[in-house]
Coordinates of C-alpha atoms in Angstrom, one line a residue:
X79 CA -25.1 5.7 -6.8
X80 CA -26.2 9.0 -6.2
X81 CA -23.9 11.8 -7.4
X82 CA -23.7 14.3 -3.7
X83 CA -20.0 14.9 -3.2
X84 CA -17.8 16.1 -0.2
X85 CA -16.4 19.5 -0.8
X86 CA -13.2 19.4 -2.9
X87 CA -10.3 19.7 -1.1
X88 CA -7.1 22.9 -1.8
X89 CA -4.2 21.1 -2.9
X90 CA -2.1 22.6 -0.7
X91 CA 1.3 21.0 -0.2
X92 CA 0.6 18.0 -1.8
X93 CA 3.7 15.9 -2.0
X94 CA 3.8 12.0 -3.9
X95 CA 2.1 10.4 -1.0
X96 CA 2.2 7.0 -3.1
X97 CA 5.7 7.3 -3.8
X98 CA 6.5 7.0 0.3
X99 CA 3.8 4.1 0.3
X100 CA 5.8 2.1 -2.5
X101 CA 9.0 2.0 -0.2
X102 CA 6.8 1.7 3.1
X103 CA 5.1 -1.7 1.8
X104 CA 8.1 -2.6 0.4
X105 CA 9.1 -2.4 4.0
X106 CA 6.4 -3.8 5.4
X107 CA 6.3 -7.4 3.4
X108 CA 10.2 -7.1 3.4
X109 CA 9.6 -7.3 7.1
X110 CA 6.7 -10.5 6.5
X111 CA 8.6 -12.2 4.1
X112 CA 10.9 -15.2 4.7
X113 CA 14.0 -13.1 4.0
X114 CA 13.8 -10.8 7.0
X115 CA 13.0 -13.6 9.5
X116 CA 16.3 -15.6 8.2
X117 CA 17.9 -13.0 11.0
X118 CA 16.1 -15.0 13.8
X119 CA 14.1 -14.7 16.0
X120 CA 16.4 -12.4 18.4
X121 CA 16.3 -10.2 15.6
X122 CA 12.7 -9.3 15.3
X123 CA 12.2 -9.3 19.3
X124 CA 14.5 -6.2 19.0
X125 CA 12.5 -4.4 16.6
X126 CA 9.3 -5.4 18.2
X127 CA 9.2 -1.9 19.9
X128 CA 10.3 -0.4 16.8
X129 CA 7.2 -0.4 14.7
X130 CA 4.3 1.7 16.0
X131 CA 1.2 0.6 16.4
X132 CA -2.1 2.4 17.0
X133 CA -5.7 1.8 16.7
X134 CA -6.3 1.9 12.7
X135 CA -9.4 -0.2 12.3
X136 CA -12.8 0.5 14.2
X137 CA -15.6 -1.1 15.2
X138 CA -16.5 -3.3 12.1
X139 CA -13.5 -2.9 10.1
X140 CA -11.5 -6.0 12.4
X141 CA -12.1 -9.3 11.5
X142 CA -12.7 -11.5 14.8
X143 CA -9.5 -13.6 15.0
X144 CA -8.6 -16.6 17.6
X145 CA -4.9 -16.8 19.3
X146 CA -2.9 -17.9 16.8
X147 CA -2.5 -16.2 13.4
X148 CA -4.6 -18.4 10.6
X149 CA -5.2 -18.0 7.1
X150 CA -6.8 -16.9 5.0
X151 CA -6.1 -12.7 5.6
X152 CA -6.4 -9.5 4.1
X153 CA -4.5 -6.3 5.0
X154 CA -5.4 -3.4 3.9
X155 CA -2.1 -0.6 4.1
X156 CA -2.5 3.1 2.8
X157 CA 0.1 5.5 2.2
X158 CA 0.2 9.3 3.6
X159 CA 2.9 11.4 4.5
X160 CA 3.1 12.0 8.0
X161 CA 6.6 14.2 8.5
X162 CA 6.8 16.3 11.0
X163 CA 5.7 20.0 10.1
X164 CA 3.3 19.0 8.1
X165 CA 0.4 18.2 10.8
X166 CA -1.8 21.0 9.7
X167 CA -2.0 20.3 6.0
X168 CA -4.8 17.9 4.6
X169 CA -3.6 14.5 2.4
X170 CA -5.2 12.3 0.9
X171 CA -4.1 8.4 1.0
X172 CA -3.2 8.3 -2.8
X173 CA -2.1 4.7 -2.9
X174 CA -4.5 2.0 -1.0
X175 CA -3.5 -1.6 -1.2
X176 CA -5.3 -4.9 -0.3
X177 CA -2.6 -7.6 0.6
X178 CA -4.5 -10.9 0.6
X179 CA -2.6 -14.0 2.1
X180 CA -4.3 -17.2 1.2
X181 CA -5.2 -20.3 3.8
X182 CA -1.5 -21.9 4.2
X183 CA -0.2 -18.5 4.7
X184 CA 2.7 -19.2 1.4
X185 CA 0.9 -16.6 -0.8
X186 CA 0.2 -13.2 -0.8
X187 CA -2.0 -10.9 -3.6
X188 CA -1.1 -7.3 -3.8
X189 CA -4.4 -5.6 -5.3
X190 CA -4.3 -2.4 -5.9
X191 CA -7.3 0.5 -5.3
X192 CA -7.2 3.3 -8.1
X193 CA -7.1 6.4 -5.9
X194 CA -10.0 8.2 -8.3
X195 CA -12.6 5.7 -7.8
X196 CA -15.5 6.7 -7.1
X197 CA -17.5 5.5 -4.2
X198 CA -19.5 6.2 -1.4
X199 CA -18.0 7.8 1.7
X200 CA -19.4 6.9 5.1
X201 CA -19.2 10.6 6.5
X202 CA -17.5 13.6 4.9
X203 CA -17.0 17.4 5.9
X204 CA -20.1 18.8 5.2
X205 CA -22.6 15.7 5.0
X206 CA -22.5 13.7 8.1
X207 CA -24.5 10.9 6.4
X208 CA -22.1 10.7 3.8
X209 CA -21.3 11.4 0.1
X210 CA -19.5 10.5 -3.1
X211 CA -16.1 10.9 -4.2
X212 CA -12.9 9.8 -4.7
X213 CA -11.7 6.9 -2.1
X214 CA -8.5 8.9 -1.7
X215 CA -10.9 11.8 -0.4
X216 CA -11.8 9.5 2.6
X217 CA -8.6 9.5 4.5
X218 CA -8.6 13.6 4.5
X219 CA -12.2 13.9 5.8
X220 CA -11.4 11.6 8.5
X221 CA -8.3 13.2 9.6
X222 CA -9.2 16.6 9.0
X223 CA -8.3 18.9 11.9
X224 CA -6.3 21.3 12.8
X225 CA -4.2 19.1 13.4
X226 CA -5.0 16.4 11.0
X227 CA -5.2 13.7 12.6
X228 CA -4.0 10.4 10.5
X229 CA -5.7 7.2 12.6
X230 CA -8.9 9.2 12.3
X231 CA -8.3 9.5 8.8
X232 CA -7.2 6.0 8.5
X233 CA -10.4 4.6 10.2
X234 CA -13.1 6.1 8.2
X235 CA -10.8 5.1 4.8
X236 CA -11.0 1.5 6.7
X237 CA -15.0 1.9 7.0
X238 CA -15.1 3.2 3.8
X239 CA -12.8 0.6 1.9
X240 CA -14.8 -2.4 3.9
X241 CA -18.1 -0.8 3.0
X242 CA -16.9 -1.1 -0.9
X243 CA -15.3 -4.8 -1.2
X244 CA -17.5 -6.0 2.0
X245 CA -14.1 -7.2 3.6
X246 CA -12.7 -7.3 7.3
X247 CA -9.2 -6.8 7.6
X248 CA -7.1 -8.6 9.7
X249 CA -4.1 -6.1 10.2
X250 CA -3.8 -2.6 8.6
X251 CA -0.4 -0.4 7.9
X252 CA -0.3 2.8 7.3
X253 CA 3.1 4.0 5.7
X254 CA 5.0 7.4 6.1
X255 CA 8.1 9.0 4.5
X256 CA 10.7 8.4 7.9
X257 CA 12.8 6.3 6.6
X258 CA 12.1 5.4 2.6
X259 CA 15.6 6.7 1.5
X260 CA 17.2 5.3 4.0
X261 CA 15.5 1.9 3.6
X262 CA 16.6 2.1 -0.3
X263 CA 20.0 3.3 0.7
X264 CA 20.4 0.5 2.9
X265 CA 19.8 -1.9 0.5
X266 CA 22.0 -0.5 -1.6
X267 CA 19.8 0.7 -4.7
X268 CA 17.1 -1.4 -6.6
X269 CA 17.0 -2.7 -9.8
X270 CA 13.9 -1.9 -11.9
X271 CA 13.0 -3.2 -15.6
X272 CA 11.6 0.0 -17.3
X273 CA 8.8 -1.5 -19.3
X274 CA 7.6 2.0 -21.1
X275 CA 10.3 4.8 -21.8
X276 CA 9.3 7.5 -19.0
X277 CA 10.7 10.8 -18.4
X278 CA 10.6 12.4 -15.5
X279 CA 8.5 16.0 -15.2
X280 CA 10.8 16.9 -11.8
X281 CA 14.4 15.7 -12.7
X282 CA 14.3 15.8 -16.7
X283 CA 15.9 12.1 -16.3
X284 CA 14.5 9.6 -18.8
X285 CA 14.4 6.2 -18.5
X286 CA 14.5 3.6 -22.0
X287 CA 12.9 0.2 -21.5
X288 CA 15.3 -2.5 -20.1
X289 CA 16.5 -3.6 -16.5
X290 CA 18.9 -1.3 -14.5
X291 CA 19.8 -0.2 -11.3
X292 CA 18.3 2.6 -9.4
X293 CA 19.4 4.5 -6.2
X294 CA 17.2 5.7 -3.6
X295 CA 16.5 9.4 -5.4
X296 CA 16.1 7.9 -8.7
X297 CA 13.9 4.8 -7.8
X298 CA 11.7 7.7 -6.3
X299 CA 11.3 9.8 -9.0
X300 CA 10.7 6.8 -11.4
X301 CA 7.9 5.9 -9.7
X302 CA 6.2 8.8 -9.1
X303 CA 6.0 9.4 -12.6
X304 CA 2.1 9.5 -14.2
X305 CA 2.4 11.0 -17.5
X306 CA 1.4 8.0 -19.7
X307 CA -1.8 7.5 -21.7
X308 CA -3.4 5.6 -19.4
X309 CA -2.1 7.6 -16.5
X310 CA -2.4 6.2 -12.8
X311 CA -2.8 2.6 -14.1
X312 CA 0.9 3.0 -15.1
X313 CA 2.1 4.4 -12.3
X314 CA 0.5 1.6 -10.0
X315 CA 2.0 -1.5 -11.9
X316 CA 5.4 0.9 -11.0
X317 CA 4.9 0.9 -7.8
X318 CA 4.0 -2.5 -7.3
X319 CA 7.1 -3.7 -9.1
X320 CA 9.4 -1.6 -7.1
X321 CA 7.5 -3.5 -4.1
X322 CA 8.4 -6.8 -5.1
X323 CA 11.9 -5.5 -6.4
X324 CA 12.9 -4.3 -2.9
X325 CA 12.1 -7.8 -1.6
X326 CA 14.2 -9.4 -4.3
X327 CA 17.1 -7.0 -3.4
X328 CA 16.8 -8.3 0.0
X329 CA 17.8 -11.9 -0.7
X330 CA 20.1 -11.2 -3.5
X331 CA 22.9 -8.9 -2.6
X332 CA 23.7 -10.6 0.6
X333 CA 21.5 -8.6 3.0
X334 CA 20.7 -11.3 4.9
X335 CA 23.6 -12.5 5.7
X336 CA 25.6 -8.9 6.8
X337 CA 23.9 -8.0 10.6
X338 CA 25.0 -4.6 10.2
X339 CA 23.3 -3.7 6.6
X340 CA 20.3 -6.1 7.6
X341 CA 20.0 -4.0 11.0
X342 CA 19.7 -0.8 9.1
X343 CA 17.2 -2.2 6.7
X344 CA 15.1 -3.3 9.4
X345 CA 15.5 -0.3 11.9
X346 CA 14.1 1.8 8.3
X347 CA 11.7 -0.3 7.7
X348 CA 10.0 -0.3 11.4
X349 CA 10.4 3.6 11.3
X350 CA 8.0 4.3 8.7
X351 CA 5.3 2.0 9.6
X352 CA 2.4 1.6 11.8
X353 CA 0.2 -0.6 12.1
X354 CA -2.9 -2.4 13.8
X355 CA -3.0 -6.8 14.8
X356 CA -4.6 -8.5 17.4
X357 CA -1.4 -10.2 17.1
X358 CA 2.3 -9.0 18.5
X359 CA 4.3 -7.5 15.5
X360 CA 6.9 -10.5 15.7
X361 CA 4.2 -13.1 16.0
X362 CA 2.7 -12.1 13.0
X363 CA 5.9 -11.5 10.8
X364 CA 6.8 -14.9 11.5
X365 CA 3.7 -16.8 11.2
X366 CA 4.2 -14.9 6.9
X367 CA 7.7 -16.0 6.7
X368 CA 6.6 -18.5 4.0
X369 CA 5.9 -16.1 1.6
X370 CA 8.7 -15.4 -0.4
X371 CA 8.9 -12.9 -3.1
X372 CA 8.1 -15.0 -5.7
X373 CA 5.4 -16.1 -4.3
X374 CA 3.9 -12.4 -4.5
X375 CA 1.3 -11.9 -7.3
X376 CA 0.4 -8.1 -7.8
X377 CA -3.1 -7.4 -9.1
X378 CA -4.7 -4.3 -10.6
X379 CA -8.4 -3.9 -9.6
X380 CA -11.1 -3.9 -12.6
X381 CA -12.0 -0.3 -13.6
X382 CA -12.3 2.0 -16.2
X383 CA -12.0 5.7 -16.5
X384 CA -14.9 8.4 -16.3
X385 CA -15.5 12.1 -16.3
X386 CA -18.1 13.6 -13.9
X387 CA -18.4 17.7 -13.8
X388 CA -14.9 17.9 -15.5
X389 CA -13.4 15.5 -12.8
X390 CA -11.8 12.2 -13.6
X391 CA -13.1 9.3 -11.5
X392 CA -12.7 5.5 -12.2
X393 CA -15.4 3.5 -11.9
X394 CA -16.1 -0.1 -10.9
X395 CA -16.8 -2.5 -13.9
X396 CA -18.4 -6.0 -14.2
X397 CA -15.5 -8.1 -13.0
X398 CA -14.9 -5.5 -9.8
X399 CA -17.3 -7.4 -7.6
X400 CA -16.4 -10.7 -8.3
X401 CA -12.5 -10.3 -7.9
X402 CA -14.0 -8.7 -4.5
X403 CA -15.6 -11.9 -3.9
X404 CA -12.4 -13.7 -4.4
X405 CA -10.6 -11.7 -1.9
X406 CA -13.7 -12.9 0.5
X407 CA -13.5 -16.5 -0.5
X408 CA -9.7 -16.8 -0.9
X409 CA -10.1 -17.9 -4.2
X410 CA -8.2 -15.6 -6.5
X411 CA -6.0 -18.1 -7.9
X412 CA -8.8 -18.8 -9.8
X413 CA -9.7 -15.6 -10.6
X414 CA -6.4 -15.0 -12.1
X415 CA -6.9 -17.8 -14.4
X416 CA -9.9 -16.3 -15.6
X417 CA -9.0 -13.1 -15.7
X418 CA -5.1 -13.4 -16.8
X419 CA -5.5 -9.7 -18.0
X420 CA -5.3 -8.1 -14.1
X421 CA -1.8 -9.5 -13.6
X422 CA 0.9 -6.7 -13.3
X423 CA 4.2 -8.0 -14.4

């Protein structure tokens, strides 16, 4: 892989993008899973025209897909912070997630894509023919304006993301900060089980191993934490727990079964996504409403860590491609088994 780069980027105002995608894909299989389609039918028709939807995968990103929704699938959802005022600054999508759902449509892999790996970019800023950099780098070159321009950025992260694991996705999400707090607030709090002790660099708070109960400020300060020795790998396995916390906390306080709580978790939830399916939102929610949240396996992809010109990068390794190829094939339970080791807990 050759070493040209896209021009490194300001920081600017560069808030914890990945912290508003943990809540907003938290939202988004809360919304796929079983537990939000308890409420019926009725339920989800109201919230059809709730959740936006725009054009997020191009021409060779979209799988070709009959009527009816079929398994196996892979969506791809990326994280960026899309509040309003905020138009003009570049962002980076610094959490990308493959969800693959296997062939009975029961099962669904989380995989997460380190933001620092290093790949090659279809176009960038100043090389039309493309470069190398990070994958997060992709979703500001796309978008870049004035005004940035987040399905642009989105679509070349979607070329660039198929391009890497050779996949077509069959929905894709992309997750903004209207309505995180409010979605954890609704639910009232989420309990986490701190697995390393972590202190935060923005509150001071710290956290000793051992399960307990977060609210909506301090579940997001938790997670945006990074300061560990293996940095980002840390913070991912974080965020995927919260993911699969928030759709435990769903069926087990009652949620379900109080219309007034479960219509503010879903009204959050459908205000900080959007996404793109041949499908209609509901159609689609329902046809997942098999997978249940233990029935969620979340997956860190194969790399290790690199410096290139005083930048950190992560590179693919030699089990990269095949887990890759299970995503293709829909045969991941298998290389789990072999691979027991890429399982976050």
């Amino acid at each position: 892989m050759g070493r040209a780069r896209g021009p490194r980027l300001g920081a600017g105002r560069r808030a914890p993008l990945w912290t508003r995608l943990c809540i907003g894909v938290g939202a988004f299989l809360l919304l796929l899973s079983g537990g939000a389609l308890a409420g019926g039918r009725v339920l989800l028709d109201r919230y059809e025209g709730a959740v936006r939807r725009a054009d997020l995968l191009p021409h060779g990103t979209a799988r070709d897909v009959g009527d009816s929704v079929r398994g196996p699938m892979n969506l791809l959802l990326v994280g960026s912070d899309l509040r309003q005022g905020l138009e003009n600054e570049v962002w980076r999508s610094d959490t990308i997630m493959i969800v693959h759902v296997n062939e009975r449509l029961d099962r669904a892999y989380v995989v997460s894509i380190p933001r620092d790996l290093q790949v090659r970019i279809p176009r960038c800023i100043e090389a039309p023919d493309g470069c190398v950099d990070k994958i997060n780098a992709a979703f500001a070159f796309g978008g870049i304006g004035p005004p940035f321009d987040p399905v642009r950025g989105y679509q070349l992260l979607a070329e660039t993301v198929r391009d890497l694991t050779g996949l077509r996705f069959d929905a894709a999400g992309i997750v903004d900060f209207t309505g995180f707090t409010r979605l954890v607030g609704a639910l009232g709090g989420v309990r986490l089980c701190v697995d390393v002790e972590t202190t935060s660099i923005h509150s001071g708070m710290t956290w000793e191993p051992g399960c307990q109960d977060f609210n909506e400020h301090a579940a997001l300060d938790y997670i945006r934490q990074r300061q560990y020795p293996d940095g980002d790998v840390t913070r991912q396995r974080h965020q995927q727990q919260f993911i699969k916390a928030v759709l435990q906390q769903a069926l087990a306080r009652g949620v379900l079964a109080d219309p007034g709580r479960l219509d503010r978790v879903i009204r959050a939830a459908g205000q900080s996504l959007t996404i793109a399916s041949p499908y209609p939102t509901t159609t689609l929610f329902l046809a997942l409403r098999g997978i249940r949240p233990e029935n969620i396996t979340l997956l860190q992809l194969p790399a290790t860590s690199d410096w290139i010109d005083g930048i950190a990068y992560a590179e693919p390794v030699e089990r990269t491609e095949p887990m890759f190829a299970a995503l293709r094939e829909d045969s991941l339970d298998a290389f789990v088994l072999d691979n027991p080791d890429v399982v976050n807990q």
